[in-house]
Amino acid sequence: MDHQDVDAAVAEMLRVLGPHTAEDWTVPAGPLEWTCWQTAAHIGHDLLAYAAQLAAQPADAYLPIDLYVRPTASPTEVLQAVTACGGLLSSALATANPTLRAWHWGPCDPEGFAAMGVAETLLHTYDITQGLSVDWLPPAPLSAAVLNRLFPTAPPGGPTQVLLWCTGRGELDGLPRQTSWRWKAARPD
């Protein structure tokens, strides 16, 4: 996965959520405790954090920075902030040496940061659409790429449904619903 995948995920988020910015974003984002607004701000935070990790290349911790989105920001403005943070991650990925490693619960390569950026964007967009009652599912090609990189032992099935199942957001026939999960972004090499 790379910067183009991050760009595609952010563009999809804007396509899906952009028409719904006049709605009430103070409602919970699906099953999350966060509101739709907070969840969108969280996407921006993660994208910025991943970009910063790639730029600084810390070996043992996350940088002591956080994204602050003003509480008075409208949903449109929050989406603009997420777009900016996605652009920063995309730029960091486009210039990163593939052998670079930065910390995410161990040494993580640029592809892993791209996969996490796509996953955060798609999964939390899904959560927001659930809160806003918008009928949408993450695109299958991006879901498959995320599964391949972050969930190498995922069960077979349609990639979107499997990704939702792997992250506790859906059910798969014959398998118990996930109540806890963790993706594998770090690579020991």
PDB file of C-alpha atoms in Angstrom:
ATOM      1  CA  MET A   1       0.000   0.000   0.000  1.00  0.00           C
ATOM      2  CA  ASP A   2       1.183   3.543  -0.641  1.00  0.00           C
ATOM      3  CA  HIS A   3       0.282   7.226  -0.841  1.00  0.00           C
ATOM      4  CA  GLN A   4      -2.167   6.628  -3.690  1.00  0.00           C
ATOM      5  CA  ASP A   5      -4.217   4.323  -1.472  1.00  0.00           C
ATOM      6  CA  VAL A   6      -4.355   6.974   1.258  1.00  0.00           C
ATOM      7  CA  ASP A   7      -5.444   9.553  -1.336  1.00  0.00           C
ATOM      8  CA  ALA A   8      -8.152   7.181  -2.575  1.00  0.00           C
ATOM      9  CA  ALA A   9      -9.448   6.492   0.946  1.00  0.00           C
ATOM     10  CA  VAL A  10      -9.620  10.201   1.829  1.00  0.00           C
ATOM     11  CA  ALA A  11     -11.327  10.981  -1.495  1.00  0.00           C
ATOM     12  CA  GLU A  12     -13.894   8.257  -0.789  1.00  0.00           C
ATOM     13  CA  MET A  13     -14.503   9.649   2.695  1.00  0.00           C
ATOM     14  CA  LEU A  14     -15.130  13.113   1.227  1.00  0.00           C
ATOM     15  CA  ARG A  15     -17.389  11.701  -1.482  1.00  0.00           C
ATOM     16  CA  VAL A  16     -19.517   9.860   1.046  1.00  0.00           C
ATOM     17  CA  LEU A  17     -19.585  12.315   3.945  1.00  0.00           C
ATOM     18  CA  GLY A  18     -19.383  15.638   2.090  1.00  0.00           C
ATOM     19  CA  PRO A  19     -23.079  15.658   1.135  1.00  0.00           C
ATOM     20  CA  HIS A  20     -24.056  15.119   4.800  1.00  0.00           C
ATOM     21  CA  THR A  21     -22.253  17.974   6.554  1.00  0.00           C
ATOM     22  CA  ALA A  22     -25.517  19.804   7.322  1.00  0.00           C
ATOM     23  CA  GLU A  23     -26.751  16.858   9.397  1.00  0.00           C
ATOM     24  CA  ASP A  24     -26.327  16.447  13.153  1.00  0.00           C
ATOM     25  CA  TRP A  25     -22.743  15.269  13.759  1.00  0.00           C
ATOM     26  CA  THR A  26     -23.248  15.232  17.527  1.00  0.00           C
ATOM     27  CA  VAL A  27     -24.898  11.809  17.305  1.00  0.00           C
ATOM     28  CA  PRO A  28     -22.826   8.720  18.142  1.00  0.00           C
ATOM     29  CA  ALA A  29     -20.793   7.297  15.271  1.00  0.00           C
ATOM     30  CA  GLY A  30     -22.448   3.901  15.030  1.00  0.00           C
ATOM     31  CA  PRO A  31     -21.503   1.771  18.039  1.00  0.00           C
ATOM     32  CA  LEU A  32     -18.679   4.090  19.128  1.00  0.00           C
ATOM     33  CA  GLU A  33     -18.846   6.305  22.199  1.00  0.00           C
ATOM     34  CA  TRP A  34     -17.530   9.183  20.079  1.00  0.00           C
ATOM     35  CA  THR A  35     -19.811  11.459  18.111  1.00  0.00           C
ATOM     36  CA  CYS A  36     -19.557  11.605  14.335  1.00  0.00           C
ATOM     37  CA  TRP A  37     -17.678  14.910  14.719  1.00  0.00           C
ATOM     38  CA  GLN A  38     -15.196  13.418  17.212  1.00  0.00           C
ATOM     39  CA  THR A  39     -14.707  10.369  15.024  1.00  0.00           C
ATOM     40  CA  ALA A  40     -13.901  12.504  11.984  1.00  0.00           C
ATOM     41  CA  ALA A  41     -11.426  14.536  14.063  1.00  0.00           C
ATOM     42  CA  HIS A  42      -9.885  11.239  15.211  1.00  0.00           C
ATOM     43  CA  ILE A  43      -9.289  10.230  11.590  1.00  0.00           C
ATOM     44  CA  GLY A  44      -7.351  13.469  11.097  1.00  0.00           C
ATOM     45  CA  HIS A  45      -5.390  12.868  14.294  1.00  0.00           C
ATOM     46  CA  ASP A  46      -4.308   9.400  13.181  1.00  0.00           C
ATOM     47  CA  LEU A  47      -3.351  10.508   9.684  1.00  0.00           C
ATOM     48  CA  LEU A  48      -1.240  13.319  11.142  1.00  0.00           C
ATOM     49  CA  ALA A  49       0.345  10.985  13.710  1.00  0.00           C
ATOM     50  CA  TYR A  50       1.325   8.502  11.004  1.00  0.00           C
ATOM     51  CA  ALA A  51       2.831  11.286   8.862  1.00  0.00           C
ATOM     52  CA  ALA A  52       4.793  12.567  11.844  1.00  0.00           C
ATOM     53  CA  GLN A  53       6.095   9.105  12.670  1.00  0.00           C
ATOM     54  CA  LEU A  54       7.344   8.690   9.115  1.00  0.00           C
ATOM     55  CA  ALA A  55       8.995  12.114   9.127  1.00  0.00           C
ATOM     56  CA  ALA A  56      10.725  11.769  12.511  1.00  0.00           C
ATOM     57  CA  GLN A  57      11.329   7.996  12.440  1.00  0.00           C
ATOM     58  CA  PRO A  58      11.229   7.423  16.209  1.00  0.00           C
ATOM     59  CA  ALA A  59      12.266   3.914  17.173  1.00  0.00           C
ATOM     60  CA  ASP A  60      10.419   3.374  20.435  1.00  0.00           C
ATOM     61  CA  ALA A  61       7.368   5.609  20.914  1.00  0.00           C
ATOM     62  CA  TYR A  62       4.846   7.918  19.345  1.00  0.00           C
ATOM     63  CA  LEU A  63       5.832  11.572  19.161  1.00  0.00           C
ATOM     64  CA  PRO A  64       4.299  13.717  21.941  1.00  0.00           C
ATOM     65  CA  ILE A  65       1.967  15.598  19.605  1.00  0.00           C
ATOM     66  CA  ASP A  66      -1.766  15.600  19.021  1.00  0.00           C
ATOM     67  CA  LEU A  67      -4.095  17.196  16.518  1.00  0.00           C
ATOM     68  CA  TYR A  68      -6.381  19.777  18.078  1.00  0.00           C
ATOM     69  CA  VAL A  69      -9.540  20.557  16.123  1.00  0.00           C
ATOM     70  CA  ARG A  70     -11.383  23.554  17.533  1.00  0.00           C
ATOM     71  CA  PRO A  71     -14.711  22.506  19.082  1.00  0.00           C
ATOM     72  CA  THR A  72     -16.444  25.227  17.061  1.00  0.00           C
ATOM     73  CA  ALA A  73     -15.349  23.667  13.756  1.00  0.00           C
ATOM     74  CA  SER A  74     -18.233  22.660  11.500  1.00  0.00           C
ATOM     75  CA  PRO A  75     -18.366  19.178   9.983  1.00  0.00           C
ATOM     76  CA  THR A  76     -17.172  20.734   6.703  1.00  0.00           C
ATOM     77  CA  GLU A  77     -14.171  22.233   8.475  1.00  0.00           C
ATOM     78  CA  VAL A  78     -13.389  18.959  10.225  1.00  0.00           C
ATOM     79  CA  LEU A  79     -13.394  17.198   6.847  1.00  0.00           C
ATOM     80  CA  GLN A  80     -11.033  19.886   5.534  1.00  0.00           C
ATOM     81  CA  ALA A  81      -8.700  19.191   8.469  1.00  0.00           C
ATOM     82  CA  VAL A  82      -8.839  15.460   7.724  1.00  0.00           C
ATOM     83  CA  THR A  83      -8.055  16.212   4.076  1.00  0.00           C
ATOM     84  CA  ALA A  84      -5.020  18.240   5.127  1.00  0.00           C
ATOM     85  CA  CYS A  85      -3.784  15.477   7.427  1.00  0.00           C
ATOM     86  CA  GLY A  86      -4.347  12.890   4.695  1.00  0.00           C
ATOM     87  CA  GLY A  87      -2.290  15.072   2.354  1.00  0.00           C
ATOM     88  CA  LEU A  88       0.533  15.200   4.888  1.00  0.00           C
ATOM     89  CA  LEU A  89       0.530  11.421   5.245  1.00  0.00           C
ATOM     90  CA  SER A  90       0.387  10.992   1.477  1.00  0.00           C
ATOM     91  CA  SER A  91       3.346  13.345   1.031  1.00  0.00           C
ATOM     92  CA  ALA A  92       5.356  11.590   3.735  1.00  0.00           C
ATOM     93  CA  LEU A  93       4.651   8.229   2.112  1.00  0.00           C
ATOM     94  CA  ALA A  94       5.518   9.454  -1.388  1.00  0.00           C
ATOM     95  CA  THR A  95       8.977  10.526  -0.239  1.00  0.00           C
ATOM     96  CA  ALA A  96       9.711   7.731   2.261  1.00  0.00           C
ATOM     97  CA  ASN A  97      12.385   5.178   1.548  1.00  0.00           C
ATOM     98  CA  PRO A  98      10.747   1.716   1.621  1.00  0.00           C
ATOM     99  CA  THR A  99      13.409   0.547   4.088  1.00  0.00           C
ATOM    100  CA  LEU A 100      12.488   3.283   6.578  1.00  0.00           C
ATOM    101  CA  ARG A 101      11.162   2.111   9.926  1.00  0.00           C
ATOM    102  CA  ALA A 102       9.245   4.136  12.497  1.00  0.00           C
ATOM    103  CA  TRP A 103       7.519   3.056  15.667  1.00  0.00           C
ATOM    104  CA  HIS A 104       4.011   1.666  15.805  1.00  0.00           C
ATOM    105  CA  TRP A 105       4.133  -0.986  18.510  1.00  0.00           C
ATOM    106  CA  GLY A 106       7.399  -2.048  16.925  1.00  0.00           C
ATOM    107  CA  PRO A 107       9.229  -1.139  13.714  1.00  0.00           C
ATOM    108  CA  CYS A 108       6.734  -0.289  10.974  1.00  0.00           C
ATOM    109  CA  ASP A 109       7.479   0.297   7.300  1.00  0.00           C
ATOM    110  CA  PRO A 110       5.851   2.951   5.091  1.00  0.00           C
ATOM    111  CA  GLU A 111       3.473   0.371   3.636  1.00  0.00           C
ATOM    112  CA  GLY A 112       2.219  -0.391   7.141  1.00  0.00           C
ATOM    113  CA  PHE A 113       1.584   3.300   7.841  1.00  0.00           C
ATOM    114  CA  ALA A 114      -0.266   3.595   4.525  1.00  0.00           C
ATOM    115  CA  ALA A 115      -2.392   0.566   5.403  1.00  0.00           C
ATOM    116  CA  MET A 116      -3.194   1.964   8.841  1.00  0.00           C
ATOM    117  CA  GLY A 117      -4.115   5.341   7.336  1.00  0.00           C
ATOM    118  CA  VAL A 118      -6.455   3.676   4.873  1.00  0.00           C
ATOM    119  CA  ALA A 119      -7.935   1.444   7.579  1.00  0.00           C
ATOM    120  CA  GLU A 120      -8.581   4.331   9.979  1.00  0.00           C
ATOM    121  CA  THR A 121     -10.165   6.383   7.203  1.00  0.00           C
ATOM    122  CA  LEU A 122     -12.403   3.623   5.864  1.00  0.00           C
ATOM    123  CA  LEU A 123     -13.436   2.104   9.178  1.00  0.00           C
ATOM    124  CA  HIS A 124     -14.236   5.380  10.873  1.00  0.00           C
ATOM    125  CA  THR A 125     -16.014   6.666   7.772  1.00  0.00           C
ATOM    126  CA  TYR A 126     -18.123   3.523   8.092  1.00  0.00           C
ATOM    127  CA  ASP A 127     -18.787   4.349  11.764  1.00  0.00           C
ATOM    128  CA  ILE A 128     -19.828   7.898  10.847  1.00  0.00           C
ATOM    129  CA  THR A 129     -22.142   6.659   8.087  1.00  0.00           C
ATOM    130  CA  GLN A 130     -23.773   4.367  10.627  1.00  0.00           C
ATOM    131  CA  GLY A 131     -24.397   7.334  12.905  1.00  0.00           C
ATOM    132  CA  LEU A 132     -25.748   9.484  10.082  1.00  0.00           C
ATOM    133  CA  SER A 133     -27.867   6.612   8.621  1.00  0.00           C
ATOM    134  CA  VAL A 134     -25.995   6.702   5.308  1.00  0.00           C
ATOM    135  CA  ASP A 135     -25.918   3.419   3.392  1.00  0.00           C
ATOM    136  CA  TRP A 136     -22.223   2.835   2.596  1.00  0.00           C
ATOM    137  CA  LEU A 137     -19.579   0.139   2.824  1.00  0.00           C
ATOM    138  CA  PRO A 138     -15.812   0.466   2.422  1.00  0.00           C
ATOM    139  CA  PRO A 139     -14.678  -0.295  -1.152  1.00  0.00           C
ATOM    140  CA  ALA A 140     -13.644  -3.919  -1.663  1.00  0.00           C
ATOM    141  CA  PRO A 141     -10.239  -3.230  -3.337  1.00  0.00           C
ATOM    142  CA  LEU A 142      -9.025  -1.010  -0.490  1.00  0.00           C
ATOM    143  CA  SER A 143     -10.491  -3.398   2.088  1.00  0.00           C
ATOM    144  CA  ALA A 144      -8.613  -6.300   0.477  1.00  0.00           C
ATOM    145  CA  ALA A 145      -5.341  -4.360   0.527  1.00  0.00           C
ATOM    146  CA  VAL A 146      -5.796  -3.491   4.213  1.00  0.00           C
ATOM    147  CA  LEU A 147      -6.556  -7.119   5.057  1.00  0.00           C
ATOM    148  CA  ASN A 148      -3.512  -8.315   3.150  1.00  0.00           C
ATOM    149  CA  ARG A 149      -1.173  -5.952   5.005  1.00  0.00           C
ATOM    150  CA  LEU A 150      -2.662  -5.672   8.497  1.00  0.00           C
ATOM    151  CA  PHE A 151      -4.672  -8.876   8.990  1.00  0.00           C
ATOM    152  CA  PRO A 152      -2.628 -11.645   7.310  1.00  0.00           C
ATOM    153  CA  THR A 153      -4.558 -14.402   9.121  1.00  0.00           C
ATOM    154  CA  ALA A 154      -8.016 -13.052   8.265  1.00  0.00           C
ATOM    155  CA  PRO A 155     -10.581 -15.679   7.276  1.00  0.00           C
ATOM    156  CA  PRO A 156     -11.690 -15.990   3.654  1.00  0.00           C
ATOM    157  CA  GLY A 157     -14.677 -14.070   2.380  1.00  0.00           C
ATOM    158  CA  GLY A 158     -15.669 -10.815   0.775  1.00  0.00           C
ATOM    159  CA  PRO A 159     -12.965  -8.304   1.729  1.00  0.00           C
ATOM    160  CA  THR A 160     -15.305  -5.597   2.982  1.00  0.00           C
ATOM    161  CA  GLN A 161     -17.271  -7.968   5.206  1.00  0.00           C
ATOM    162  CA  VAL A 162     -14.073  -9.616   6.455  1.00  0.00           C
ATOM    163  CA  LEU A 163     -12.496  -6.243   7.290  1.00  0.00           C
ATOM    164  CA  LEU A 164     -15.604  -5.202   9.203  1.00  0.00           C
ATOM    165  CA  TRP A 165     -15.570  -8.551  11.029  1.00  0.00           C
ATOM    166  CA  CYS A 166     -11.837  -8.306  11.838  1.00  0.00           C
ATOM    167  CA  THR A 167     -12.439  -4.941  13.497  1.00  0.00           C
ATOM    168  CA  GLY A 168     -15.561  -5.896  15.443  1.00  0.00           C
ATOM    169  CA  ARG A 169     -17.957  -4.085  13.111  1.00  0.00           C
ATOM    170  CA  GLY A 170     -19.677  -7.009  11.449  1.00  0.00           C
ATOM    171  CA  GLU A 171     -20.439 -10.692  11.506  1.00  0.00           C
ATOM    172  CA  LEU A 172     -19.253 -13.581   9.352  1.00  0.00           C
ATOM    173  CA  ASP A 173     -21.143 -16.819   8.962  1.00  0.00           C
ATOM    174  CA  GLY A 174     -19.944 -19.429  11.405  1.00  0.00           C
ATOM    175  CA  LEU A 175     -17.559 -17.140  13.281  1.00  0.00           C
ATOM    176  CA  PRO A 176     -18.154 -15.413  16.605  1.00  0.00           C
ATOM    177  CA  ARG A 177     -18.253 -11.628  16.490  1.00  0.00           C
ATOM    178  CA  GLN A 178     -14.899 -10.034  17.322  1.00  0.00           C
ATOM    179  CA  THR A 179     -14.940  -8.274  20.683  1.00  0.00           C
ATOM    180  CA  SER A 180     -11.263  -7.348  20.667  1.00  0.00           C
ATOM    181  CA  TRP A 181      -8.749  -7.153  17.875  1.00  0.00           C
ATOM    182  CA  ARG A 182      -5.388  -5.748  16.870  1.00  0.00           C
ATOM    183  CA  TRP A 183      -3.820  -5.352  13.493  1.00  0.00           C
ATOM    184  CA  LYS A 184      -0.208  -6.212  12.751  1.00  0.00           C
ATOM    185  CA  ALA A 185       1.554  -3.202  11.284  1.00  0.00           C
ATOM    186  CA  ALA A 186       5.033  -3.664  12.753  1.00  0.00           C
ATOM    187  CA  ARG A 187       7.510  -5.776  10.854  1.00  0.00           C
ATOM    188  CA  PRO A 188      10.610  -7.156  12.547  1.00  0.00           C
ATOM    189  CA  ASP A 189      12.795  -6.817   9.425  1.00  0.00           C
TER     190      ASP A 189
END
